[in-house]
Coordinates of C-alpha atoms in Angstrom, one line a residue:
Chain Q
M697 CA 149.7 142.9 80.5
S698 CA 151.1 139.4 80.5
A699 CA 150.4 139.1 84.2
T700 CA 146.8 140.0 83.7
A701 CA 146.5 137.6 80.8
A702 CA 148.1 134.8 82.8
G703 CA 145.8 135.5 85.8
P704 CA 142.5 134.3 84.4
A705 CA 144.2 131.5 82.4
G706 CA 146.0 130.3 85.5
G707 CA 142.7 130.5 87.4
I708 CA 140.9 128.3 84.8
V709 CA 143.8 125.8 84.9
L710 CA 143.7 125.7 88.7
K711 CA 139.9 125.1 88.6
Y712 CA 140.4 122.2 86.1
V713 CA 143.2 120.7 88.2
A714 CA 141.1 121.0 91.4
G715 CA 138.1 119.5 89.6
I716 CA 140.1 116.5 88.3
A717 CA 141.7 116.0 91.8
A718 CA 138.2 116.1 93.4
V719 CA 136.9 113.5 91.0
A720 CA 140.0 111.3 91.4
L721 CA 139.7 111.6 95.2
T722 CA 136.0 110.7 95.1
A723 CA 136.7 107.7 92.9
A724 CA 139.5 106.5 95.1
L725 CA 137.4 106.9 98.2
A726 CA 134.5 105.0 96.6
W727 CA 136.9 102.2 95.6
V728 CA 138.4 102.0 99.1
L729 CA 135.0 102.1 100.7
R730 CA 133.3 99.8 98.1
S731 CA 132.4 97.2 100.7
L732 CA 130.2 99.8 102.3
I733 CA 128.5 100.8 99.0
V734 CA 126.3 97.7 98.8
P735 CA 124.9 97.9 102.4
A736 CA 124.4 101.6 102.0
V737 CA 122.6 101.3 98.7
L738 CA 120.5 98.3 99.8
S739 CA 119.3 100.1 103.0
G740 CA 118.7 103.2 100.9
L741 CA 116.5 101.3 98.5
L742 CA 114.7 99.7 101.5
A743 CA 114.2 103.2 103.0
Y744 CA 112.8 104.3 99.7
I745 CA 110.3 101.5 99.6
C746 CA 109.3 102.2 103.2
R747 CA 108.9 106.0 102.8
P748 CA 105.1 105.9 101.9
L749 CA 104.5 103.7 104.9
V750 CA 106.2 106.2 107.2
S751 CA 104.2 109.0 105.6
T752 CA 101.0 107.1 106.1
L753 CA 101.7 106.5 109.8
E754 CA 102.6 110.2 110.1
R755 CA 99.3 111.2 108.6
Y756 CA 97.7 109.2 111.4
R757 CA 99.6 111.5 113.8
V758 CA 102.3 108.9 114.6
P759 CA 105.5 110.9 115.1
R760 CA 108.0 110.2 112.3
R761 CA 110.7 108.9 114.5
V762 CA 108.3 106.5 116.2
A763 CA 107.1 105.3 112.8
I764 CA 110.6 104.6 111.8
G765 CA 111.3 102.8 115.1
L766 CA 108.2 100.7 114.5
L767 CA 109.5 99.8 111.0
L768 CA 112.9 98.9 112.3
L769 CA 111.3 96.7 114.9
G770 CA 109.2 95.1 112.2
F771 CA 112.4 94.3 110.2
V772 CA 114.1 92.8 113.2
L773 CA 111.1 90.5 113.8
A774 CA 110.9 89.6 110.1
T775 CA 114.6 88.8 110.0
L776 CA 114.3 86.6 113.1
F777 CA 111.3 84.8 111.5
I778 CA 113.2 84.3 108.2
V779 CA 116.3 83.0 110.1
A780 CA 114.1 80.6 112.0
R781 CA 112.5 79.4 108.7
I782 CA 115.9 78.9 107.1
R783 CA 117.1 76.9 110.2
M784 CA 114.1 74.7 109.7
I785 CA 115.0 74.1 106.1
V786 CA 118.7 73.6 106.6
P787 CA 119.2 69.8 107.3
T788 CA 121.1 68.5 110.3
E789 CA 124.5 66.7 109.8
I790 CA 122.9 63.3 109.6
E791 CA 120.1 64.5 107.3
A792 CA 122.7 66.0 105.0
L793 CA 124.5 62.7 104.8
E794 CA 121.3 60.9 104.0
Y795 CA 120.5 63.5 101.3
R796 CA 123.9 62.9 99.7
V797 CA 123.5 59.1 99.8
H798 CA 120.1 59.4 98.2
A799 CA 121.2 62.0 95.7
L800 CA 124.2 60.0 94.6
Y801 CA 122.1 56.9 94.1
V802 CA 119.4 58.8 92.1
L803 CA 122.0 60.5 90.0
N804 CA 123.8 57.2 89.1
D805 CA 120.5 55.4 88.6
H806 CA 119.1 58.1 86.3
Y807 CA 122.4 58.2 84.3
R808 CA 122.5 54.4 84.0
R809 CA 118.9 54.2 82.7
L810 CA 119.2 57.2 80.4
M811 CA 122.4 56.0 78.8
G812 CA 121.3 52.3 78.8
L813 CA 124.5 51.3 80.7
D814 CA 125.3 47.6 81.4
A815 CA 126.6 46.2 84.7
T816 CA 130.2 47.2 84.0
L817 CA 129.2 50.8 83.2
S818 CA 131.3 50.6 80.1
R819 CA 128.8 50.0 77.3
G820 CA 125.6 51.9 76.6
N821 CA 123.1 53.0 74.0
R822 CA 123.8 55.3 71.0
A823 CA 123.3 58.4 73.1
Y824 CA 126.0 57.1 75.4
Q825 CA 128.4 56.3 72.6
F826 CA 127.9 59.8 71.3
L827 CA 128.1 61.7 74.5
H828 CA 130.1 59.7 77.0
A829 CA 133.4 61.5 76.4
D830 CA 131.7 64.7 77.7
L831 CA 129.3 63.4 80.2
D832 CA 131.4 60.8 82.0
P833 CA 133.8 63.3 83.5
L834 CA 130.9 65.4 84.7
V835 CA 129.2 62.4 86.4
D836 CA 132.6 61.3 87.9
R837 CA 133.0 64.8 89.3
A838 CA 129.4 64.7 90.8
N839 CA 130.2 61.3 92.3
Q840 CA 133.3 62.7 93.9
M841 CA 131.4 65.6 95.3
L842 CA 128.6 63.5 96.8
A843 CA 130.5 60.4 97.9
L844 CA 130.9 60.1 101.7
T845 CA 134.4 60.0 103.3
S846 CA 135.1 57.0 105.5
Q847 CA 134.4 59.0 108.7
E848 CA 131.2 60.3 107.3
R849 CA 130.2 56.8 106.2
Q850 CA 130.9 55.4 109.7
L851 CA 128.7 58.2 111.1
F852 CA 126.0 57.4 108.6
L853 CA 126.1 53.7 109.3
S854 CA 126.0 54.3 113.1
T855 CA 122.7 56.1 112.8
R856 CA 120.9 53.4 110.8
P857 CA 118.2 51.7 112.8
G858 CA 119.1 48.2 111.8
G859 CA 122.8 48.7 112.1
A860 CA 125.4 48.5 109.3
D861 CA 124.7 44.8 108.7
A862 CA 121.0 45.0 108.2
P863 CA 119.7 42.6 105.6
P864 CA 118.8 44.0 102.1
D865 CA 115.4 45.6 101.5
T866 CA 115.0 46.5 105.2
D867 CA 116.6 49.9 105.0
R868 CA 116.2 51.8 101.7
L869 CA 119.1 54.3 102.4
L870 CA 121.4 51.5 103.4
D871 CA 120.6 49.7 100.2
E872 CA 121.3 52.9 98.3
D873 CA 124.6 53.3 100.1
R874 CA 125.7 49.8 99.2
A875 CA 124.7 50.4 95.5
N876 CA 126.7 53.7 95.6
L877 CA 129.8 51.9 96.8
Q878 CA 129.4 49.3 94.0
T879 CA 129.1 52.1 91.5
L880 CA 132.1 54.0 92.8
L881 CA 134.2 50.8 92.7
Q882 CA 133.0 50.1 89.2
R883 CA 134.0 53.6 88.1
A884 CA 137.4 53.3 89.9
R885 CA 138.0 50.1 88.0
L886 CA 137.3 51.9 84.8
E887 CA 139.9 54.4 85.8
R888 CA 137.5 57.3 85.2
A889 CA 137.6 58.4 88.8
T890 CA 140.0 58.4 91.7
P891 CA 140.5 54.9 93.1
L892 CA 137.9 54.7 95.8
A893 CA 138.1 51.1 97.1
A894 CA 140.5 51.8 99.9
E895 CA 139.6 55.3 100.8
P896 CA 136.8 57.4 99.2
P897 CA 137.9 60.9 98.3
V898 CA 137.7 63.6 100.9
L899 CA 134.6 65.6 99.9
R900 CA 134.4 69.3 99.2
P901 CA 131.6 70.2 101.6
A902 CA 133.7 69.0 104.6
T903 CA 136.8 70.9 103.5
Q904 CA 134.8 74.1 102.6
T905 CA 132.9 74.5 105.8
A906 CA 136.0 74.0 108.0
P907 CA 137.5 77.5 107.8
T908 CA 134.1 79.2 108.4
M909 CA 133.3 76.8 111.3
T910 CA 136.7 77.2 112.9
R911 CA 136.6 81.0 112.9
P912 CA 133.0 82.0 113.2
L913 CA 133.6 85.0 115.3
S914 CA 136.0 86.7 112.9
W915 CA 133.5 86.0 110.0
L916 CA 130.7 87.5 112.1
A917 CA 132.8 90.5 113.0
Q918 CA 133.6 91.1 109.3
V919 CA 130.0 90.9 108.3
L920 CA 128.9 93.1 111.2
S921 CA 131.5 95.8 110.5
T922 CA 130.3 96.1 106.9
W923 CA 126.6 95.8 107.5
I924 CA 126.4 97.9 110.7
I925 CA 126.1 100.9 108.5
A926 CA 122.8 99.6 107.0
P927 CA 120.4 100.4 109.9
F928 CA 121.9 103.9 110.3
V929 CA 121.5 104.7 106.6
F930 CA 118.0 103.4 106.7
F931 CA 117.1 105.5 109.8
F932 CA 118.7 108.7 108.5
L933 CA 117.2 108.4 105.0
L934 CA 113.8 107.8 106.4
S935 CA 114.1 110.7 108.9
D936 CA 114.8 113.0 106.0
T937 CA 111.8 115.1 105.0
G938 CA 113.3 116.8 102.0
E939 CA 116.5 118.2 103.4
I940 CA 118.7 116.0 101.1
K941 CA 116.8 117.1 98.0
R942 CA 116.9 120.8 99.1
G943 CA 120.6 120.5 99.9
L944 CA 121.4 119.1 96.4
L945 CA 119.2 121.7 94.7
S946 CA 120.8 124.5 96.7
M947 CA 124.1 123.7 95.0
V948 CA 122.5 124.0 91.5
P949 CA 122.9 127.4 89.7
N950 CA 119.7 129.4 89.4
R951 CA 119.3 128.9 85.6
L952 CA 119.5 125.1 86.2
F953 CA 117.1 125.1 89.1
E954 CA 113.9 124.2 87.4
P955 CA 115.4 121.6 85.0
A956 CA 117.1 120.0 88.0
L957 CA 113.9 120.0 89.9
T958 CA 112.1 118.2 87.0
V959 CA 115.0 115.7 86.5
M960 CA 114.9 114.8 90.2
A961 CA 111.2 114.4 90.0
D962 CA 111.5 112.1 87.0
L963 CA 114.2 110.1 88.8
D964 CA 112.1 109.9 91.9
H965 CA 109.1 108.8 89.9
A966 CA 111.0 106.2 87.9
L967 CA 112.8 104.7 90.9
G968 CA 109.6 104.6 93.0
N969 CA 107.7 102.9 90.2
W970 CA 110.5 100.5 89.5
L971 CA 111.1 99.5 93.1
R972 CA 107.4 99.0 94.0
G973 CA 106.7 97.2 90.8
L974 CA 109.7 94.9 91.1
F975 CA 108.9 94.2 94.8
L976 CA 105.4 93.2 93.8
E977 CA 106.6 91.1 90.9
C978 CA 109.2 89.2 93.0
C979 CA 106.5 88.5 95.6
L980 CA 104.0 87.3 93.0
L981 CA 106.6 85.1 91.2
G982 CA 107.8 83.6 94.4
I983 CA 104.2 82.8 95.5
S984 CA 103.4 81.3 92.1
V985 CA 106.4 79.1 92.2
V986 CA 105.6 77.9 95.7
V987 CA 102.0 77.1 94.8
L988 CA 102.8 75.4 91.5
L989 CA 105.7 73.3 93.0
A990 CA 103.6 72.3 95.9
L991 CA 100.8 71.3 93.5
I992 CA 103.1 68.9 91.7
G993 CA 104.2 67.3 95.0
I994 CA 107.4 68.9 96.1
P995 CA 107.2 69.2 99.9
L996 CA 106.1 72.6 101.1
R997 CA 109.3 73.5 103.0
W998 CA 111.4 72.9 99.8
A999 CA 108.8 74.7 97.7
I1000 CA 109.0 77.7 100.0
A1001 CA 112.8 77.6 100.0
I1002 CA 112.9 77.5 96.1
G1003 CA 110.1 80.2 96.0
I1004 CA 112.1 82.6 98.3
F1005 CA 115.3 82.2 96.2
T1006 CA 113.2 82.6 93.0
G1007 CA 111.7 85.9 94.3
A1008 CA 115.0 87.2 95.6
T1009 CA 116.9 86.5 92.4
N1010 CA 114.1 87.8 90.1
V1011 CA 115.7 91.3 90.7
V1012 CA 117.9 90.3 87.8
P1013 CA 115.5 89.6 84.9
Y1014 CA 115.3 85.9 83.8
L1015 CA 117.4 84.8 86.8
G1016 CA 114.4 84.1 89.0
S1017 CA 112.8 81.6 86.6
A1018 CA 116.2 80.0 86.0
V1019 CA 116.7 79.5 89.8
A1020 CA 113.2 78.1 90.1
L1021 CA 113.9 75.6 87.3
A1022 CA 117.3 74.6 88.7
G1023 CA 115.9 74.2 92.2
G1024 CA 112.8 72.2 91.0
L1025 CA 114.9 70.0 88.7
A1026 CA 117.5 69.4 91.4
Y1027 CA 114.8 68.2 93.7
A1028 CA 113.1 66.1 91.0
L1029 CA 116.4 64.4 90.0
L1030 CA 118.1 64.0 93.3
A1031 CA 115.8 64.3 96.3
G1032 CA 113.2 62.1 97.8
P1033 CA 109.5 61.8 98.4
I1034 CA 106.7 63.7 96.6
H1035 CA 103.1 64.2 97.5
P1036 CA 101.4 65.4 94.3
M1037 CA 98.0 66.9 94.3
I1038 CA 97.7 66.2 90.5
P1039 CA 97.2 62.5 89.9
L1040 CA 99.4 62.3 86.8
V1041 CA 102.6 63.3 88.6
T1042 CA 105.0 60.4 89.4
H1043 CA 108.7 60.2 90.3
D1044 CA 109.6 59.3 86.8
N1045 CA 107.9 62.3 85.1
L1046 CA 108.5 64.9 87.9
A1047 CA 111.2 66.7 86.0
I1048 CA 108.8 67.3 83.1
W1049 CA 106.2 68.6 85.6
V1050 CA 108.8 70.9 87.1
V1051 CA 109.5 72.4 83.7
L1052 CA 105.8 72.8 83.1
A1053 CA 105.3 74.5 86.5
V1054 CA 108.1 77.0 85.9
A1055 CA 106.8 77.7 82.4
A1056 CA 103.4 78.3 83.9
A1057 CA 104.9 80.7 86.5
E1058 CA 106.8 82.5 83.8
L1059 CA 103.5 82.8 81.8
L1060 CA 101.7 84.2 84.8
K1061 CA 104.6 86.6 85.2
N1062 CA 104.1 87.8 81.7
I1063 CA 100.5 88.5 82.4
Y1064 CA 100.9 90.5 85.6
E1065 CA 104.2 92.1 84.7
P1066 CA 102.6 94.9 82.6
V1067 CA 100.2 95.6 85.4
V1068 CA 102.8 95.8 88.3
L1069 CA 105.7 97.2 86.4
G1070 CA 103.8 99.4 84.0
S1071 CA 106.1 101.8 82.2
A1072 CA 109.0 101.4 84.7
A1073 CA 112.3 101.6 82.9
K1074 CA 112.6 98.7 80.5
L1075 CA 116.1 97.6 79.3
H1076 CA 117.2 95.6 76.3
P1077 CA 118.2 92.0 77.2
L1078 CA 121.8 92.7 75.9
V1079 CA 122.1 95.7 78.2
I1080 CA 120.9 93.5 81.1
V1081 CA 123.5 90.8 80.3
I1082 CA 126.4 93.2 80.0
G1083 CA 125.3 95.2 83.0
A1084 CA 124.9 92.1 85.2
T1085 CA 128.3 90.8 84.1
G1086 CA 130.0 94.2 84.9
G1087 CA 128.3 94.3 88.3
A1088 CA 129.5 90.8 89.0
I1089 CA 133.1 91.7 88.1
L1090 CA 133.1 94.8 90.3
F1091 CA 131.0 93.8 93.3
G1092 CA 130.2 90.0 93.0
L1093 CA 126.7 88.7 93.4
V1094 CA 125.3 91.9 95.0
G1095 CA 126.8 93.8 92.0
V1096 CA 124.6 91.6 89.8
L1097 CA 121.6 92.5 91.8
L1098 CA 122.3 96.3 91.8
A1099 CA 123.5 96.6 88.2
I1100 CA 120.0 96.6 86.7
P1101 CA 118.5 99.4 88.9
A1102 CA 121.7 101.5 88.5
I1103 CA 121.5 101.2 84.7
S1104 CA 117.7 101.9 84.7
M1105 CA 118.3 105.0 86.8
L1106 CA 121.1 106.2 84.6
K1107 CA 118.9 105.7 81.5
V1108 CA 116.1 107.8 83.1
F1109 CA 118.7 110.4 84.2
V1110 CA 120.2 110.8 80.8
A1111 CA 116.8 110.9 79.0
S1112 CA 115.3 113.4 81.4
T1113 CA 118.4 115.7 81.6
T1114 CA 118.6 115.8 77.8
R1115 CA 114.9 116.6 77.5
Q1116 CA 115.0 119.4 80.1
L1117 CA 118.2 120.9 78.8
K1118 CA 116.6 121.1 75.3
A1119 CA 113.4 122.5 76.7
Y1120 CA 115.2 125.3 78.5
G1121 CA 117.4 126.0 75.5
L1122 CA 120.6 125.0 77.3
I1123 CA 121.8 122.6 74.7
Chain N
M398 CA 72.5 132.8 87.6
A399 CA 75.4 130.6 88.4
W400 CA 77.7 133.1 86.8
L401 CA 76.3 135.8 89.1
K402 CA 76.7 133.6 92.1
E403 CA 80.3 132.9 91.2
T404 CA 80.9 136.6 90.7
S405 CA 79.7 137.5 94.2
R406 CA 81.8 134.7 95.7
L407 CA 84.9 136.0 94.0
A408 CA 84.0 139.6 94.7
G409 CA 86.3 139.7 97.8
V410 CA 89.3 138.6 95.9
R411 CA 88.3 140.8 93.0
K412 CA 88.3 143.9 95.2
L413 CA 91.8 143.0 96.3
L414 CA 92.9 142.6 92.7
L415 CA 91.4 145.8 91.5
P416 CA 91.3 148.3 94.3
A417 CA 89.3 151.4 93.4
R418 CA 91.3 154.5 92.6
E419 CA 91.0 157.6 94.7
G420 CA 88.2 159.8 93.6
G421 CA 86.4 157.0 91.8
Q422 CA 88.5 157.3 88.7
H423 CA 88.1 154.6 86.0
F424 CA 90.7 152.0 85.3
D425 CA 92.5 152.1 82.0
T426 CA 92.1 148.7 80.5
P427 CA 95.8 147.6 80.0
S428 CA 96.9 148.4 83.5
A429 CA 93.7 146.8 84.9
S430 CA 94.5 143.7 83.0
L431 CA 98.0 143.6 84.3
R432 CA 96.9 144.2 87.8
A433 CA 94.5 141.3 87.3
L434 CA 97.3 139.1 86.1
F435 CA 100.0 140.1 88.5
G436 CA 98.5 142.1 91.3
P437 CA 98.8 141.0 94.9
V438 CA 95.9 138.8 96.1
S439 CA 96.0 140.0 99.7
R440 CA 96.5 143.0 101.7
S441 CA 98.9 141.3 104.2
A442 CA 101.3 143.5 106.0
P443 CA 104.7 144.0 104.3
V444 CA 107.1 141.3 105.3
E445 CA 109.8 142.6 107.7
S446 CA 113.3 141.6 106.8
G447 CA 114.6 138.9 109.1
T448 CA 111.3 137.1 109.4
D449 CA 111.9 133.4 109.6
L450 CA 110.6 131.1 106.8
L451 CA 107.7 129.8 108.7
G452 CA 106.6 133.3 109.7
F453 CA 106.9 134.4 106.1
L454 CA 104.9 131.5 104.7
K455 CA 102.2 132.2 107.2
R456 CA 101.7 135.7 105.7
V457 CA 101.5 134.4 102.1
Y458 CA 97.9 134.4 100.8
L459 CA 98.4 131.1 99.1
F460 CA 99.3 129.3 102.3
E461 CA 97.1 131.2 104.8
D462 CA 94.7 128.3 105.2
L463 CA 97.4 125.9 106.4
K464 CA 97.7 124.9 110.0
H465 CA 101.0 125.3 111.9
G466 CA 102.1 121.7 111.4
D467 CA 101.4 121.8 107.7
L468 CA 103.2 125.1 107.3
A469 CA 106.2 123.5 109.1
R470 CA 106.0 120.6 106.6
L471 CA 105.8 123.0 103.7
A472 CA 108.8 125.0 105.0
R473 CA 110.8 121.8 104.8
I474 CA 110.0 121.2 101.1
V475 CA 110.1 124.7 99.6
H476 CA 113.4 126.0 98.1
E477 CA 114.9 129.3 99.0
R478 CA 116.6 130.9 96.0
R479 CA 118.7 134.1 95.8
Y480 CA 119.1 136.1 92.6
R481 CA 121.5 138.9 91.8
D482 CA 120.4 142.2 90.2
G483 CA 119.4 141.6 86.6
E484 CA 119.4 137.8 86.8
W485 CA 116.6 136.1 85.0
I486 CA 114.3 134.1 87.2
S487 CA 112.1 132.7 84.5
E488 CA 112.2 133.3 80.8
Q489 CA 109.5 133.7 78.2
G490 CA 108.8 130.5 76.1
K491 CA 110.6 128.2 78.6
P492 CA 108.6 125.7 80.6
G493 CA 107.8 126.3 84.2
A494 CA 108.3 123.8 86.9
A495 CA 107.8 125.9 90.1
L496 CA 105.8 128.7 91.4
F497 CA 107.6 131.5 93.1
V498 CA 106.8 133.7 96.1
L499 CA 108.8 136.9 96.5
R500 CA 110.3 137.1 99.9
S501 CA 112.5 140.1 99.5
G502 CA 113.5 142.5 96.8
T503 CA 111.7 143.4 93.6
V504 CA 110.9 141.4 90.5
E505 CA 110.2 142.9 87.1
I506 CA 107.8 141.1 84.8
T507 CA 108.5 141.8 81.1
R508 CA 107.4 140.5 77.7
R509 CA 109.6 140.3 74.6
T510 CA 108.1 141.7 71.4
G511 CA 108.4 140.4 67.9
D512 CA 111.0 143.0 67.0
G513 CA 113.3 142.0 69.9
G514 CA 112.1 144.8 72.2
E515 CA 110.9 144.4 75.7
I516 CA 107.7 145.7 77.3
P517 CA 107.7 146.0 81.1
L518 CA 104.4 144.5 82.4
A519 CA 104.5 144.8 86.2
T520 CA 106.8 145.1 89.2
L521 CA 106.2 142.7 92.0
E522 CA 106.9 143.2 95.7
P523 CA 106.8 140.8 98.7
P524 CA 104.8 138.7 99.3
S525 CA 103.6 138.5 95.7
S526 CA 103.6 135.2 93.9
F527 CA 104.0 134.4 90.2
D528 CA 104.1 131.4 87.9
E529 CA 101.3 129.9 89.9
L530 CA 100.2 127.7 87.1
A531 CA 103.6 126.0 86.9
A532 CA 102.9 124.4 90.2
V533 CA 100.0 122.4 88.7
G534 CA 101.7 121.4 85.5
E535 CA 104.5 122.2 83.1
V536 CA 103.4 125.2 81.1
A537 CA 105.3 127.4 78.6
R538 CA 105.7 130.9 80.1
W539 CA 104.4 133.9 78.2
Y540 CA 106.4 136.4 80.1
S541 CA 109.8 136.7 81.7
A542 CA 110.7 137.6 85.3
R543 CA 113.9 139.4 86.2
A544 CA 115.4 140.4 89.6
R545 CA 115.7 144.1 90.3
G546 CA 118.4 144.3 92.9
P547 CA 119.1 141.3 95.2
V548 CA 116.0 139.1 95.4
C549 CA 115.1 136.2 97.6
L550 CA 112.4 133.9 96.4
I551 CA 110.6 130.9 97.8
A552 CA 110.0 128.2 95.1
L553 CA 107.5 125.4 95.3
G554 CA 108.0 122.9 92.6
A555 CA 105.2 121.1 90.8
S556 CA 106.8 117.8 91.9
D557 CA 107.0 119.0 95.5
L558 CA 103.3 119.8 95.5
D559 CA 102.6 116.4 93.9
A560 CA 104.7 114.6 96.6
L561 CA 102.9 116.6 99.3
G562 CA 99.5 115.7 97.8
E563 CA 100.5 112.0 97.7
H564 CA 101.4 111.8 101.4
F565 CA 99.5 114.7 102.9
P566 CA 96.5 115.4 100.7
I567 CA 94.7 117.9 103.1
P568 CA 97.3 120.7 103.0
A569 CA 98.0 120.0 99.3
N570 CA 94.3 120.4 98.6
K571 CA 94.2 123.7 100.5
I572 CA 97.0 125.0 98.4
L573 CA 95.4 123.8 95.2
R574 CA 92.1 125.4 96.2
K575 CA 93.8 128.7 96.8
L576 CA 95.6 128.4 93.4
A577 CA 92.3 127.7 91.8
R578 CA 90.7 130.8 93.5
I579 CA 93.6 133.0 92.4
T580 CA 93.4 131.7 88.8
A581 CA 89.7 132.1 88.7
A582 CA 89.8 135.6 90.1
R583 CA 92.6 136.7 87.7
L584 CA 90.7 135.2 84.8
Q585 CA 87.5 137.0 85.7
M586 CA 89.2 140.3 86.2
L587 CA 90.9 139.9 82.9
V588 CA 87.7 139.3 81.1
E589 CA 86.0 142.2 82.8
A590 CA 88.9 144.5 82.0
H591 CA 88.9 143.5 78.4
C592 CA 85.3 143.0 77.5
L593 CA 83.2 144.8 80.0
G594 CA 85.4 147.6 81.2
A595 CA 86.7 147.6 84.8
D596 CA 84.2 150.3 85.9
D597 CA 81.3 148.2 84.7
G598 CA 82.6 145.3 86.7
E599 CA 83.1 147.4 89.7
R600 CA 79.5 148.6 89.6
R601 CA 78.1 145.1 89.3
S602 CA 80.0 143.9 92.4

């Protein structure tokens, strides 16, 4: 009697233990292989976006595998094009030095004028008196970051057309470099920065790039080993014509078959709507930012670079516009020439026009967002913030990007499952 | 006139739904109604056991207009479900999300009464289909379906049909047209069985 009673109880305990062990093993595997999750998920989402395209090609009698091959080829060409564009935007070593000289000059000049500083940089207006304790360390830090090392300065001077001893007002950048040195010395005298007269500080960009530059092959191998999975996932997910869904549903008990079918359809619908809507929204926001920044005079290549980053980061709500604002303001405050198509824009008021341009892009986004996103899962701003922070803690930047779709899908899954289970009288 | 035209067009299906009894006997209304609602819509040969899925789908009236390539595509999206004896396939009052085609075994269609009893309505054999309307939208079922012995069913979800229609509209339209014909034929037979009398309807056709 006791043996028969212990039998079923023992079986249940064994089932629970096996279930917990399976969950723990899956979680451990997911944690160990977490570096593969991001490429797998991203390529899966990309495959999802491309699925209608493959079906359309298939409808025109293009074999599915050929259609996928054509898509892969298209992606390779697009990647090469983007890399070429990025290489065009990335400045050469000399150009980077020139940008830093100019940026340092503009930063100090703006700060001096805004705070009404005198020649000694120790006395300023009321705003300075009120804020200098907080702002001076920040400006000192920016000065340290942008200042050239002695080697860099020698390289910079050697490339100047009139040489290092060219008279004033013949070479704008040389004049700015001289002014920078004066400012750095002044700040050193005030003991607010590291003494710079003898040897300007070694700058961060030089020390940061060194490890990457010295071991490019190991870095490349690391990236390749992680991302090599992406094209395979893309290919196999696009090759699937329903086998994955059928396989998942075959594991579902009969009484849950129809609810599961409906939940999967709801998830498919929500994910499809969300992805297509978001893709369109990112493209539209990126294009609006490019056009508006170009209109106020920011050179096209910089406007395109800011637009691409804006579109890419718009996956996280509000981040796209913040990136557009930061990029535009950085250019307005630090960088050089502008060619405005609007007569009122000048160097002095460019920052205001950048703010207006980004506000206009955001306004446009609010107009087309209901059209492109429709009823795709909307989340409370607080959920977005918490989700993005959690994603960042677990997976870094890509975790931020993937947190929102994951939360959206979870929301749809819970809502749909609850609805179906209620409709079928299972809860 | 239009009604008569439609009647003659559906006559072929109607004959299949309500085959004349031997000796020209009249139909009794309840059984005629049930035949109209659940009767087979084609006289296809019985399905031999061991037939592959594609071969089976080719014999189903609902899919008989599909070309070989479309049938292969359909075979990749339908779900094969196996039920034990007495297991419920669908239950009265619950929403439907898929139509079922009986591949092997027997399915009993029943209806619960107010006092908790159960009335058997029909017994289905391969390759009958049921719950066709669930494939075009979520509807609450007015009857239950239960397996009699081991049963194998082919299920086509409403979402599967939607997805097929989105990417391959021609085969999806063919299936929907068949569904519409079946529904129209069943409705007409039901009306005739209830209002006109089955024999009357027979004579007119």
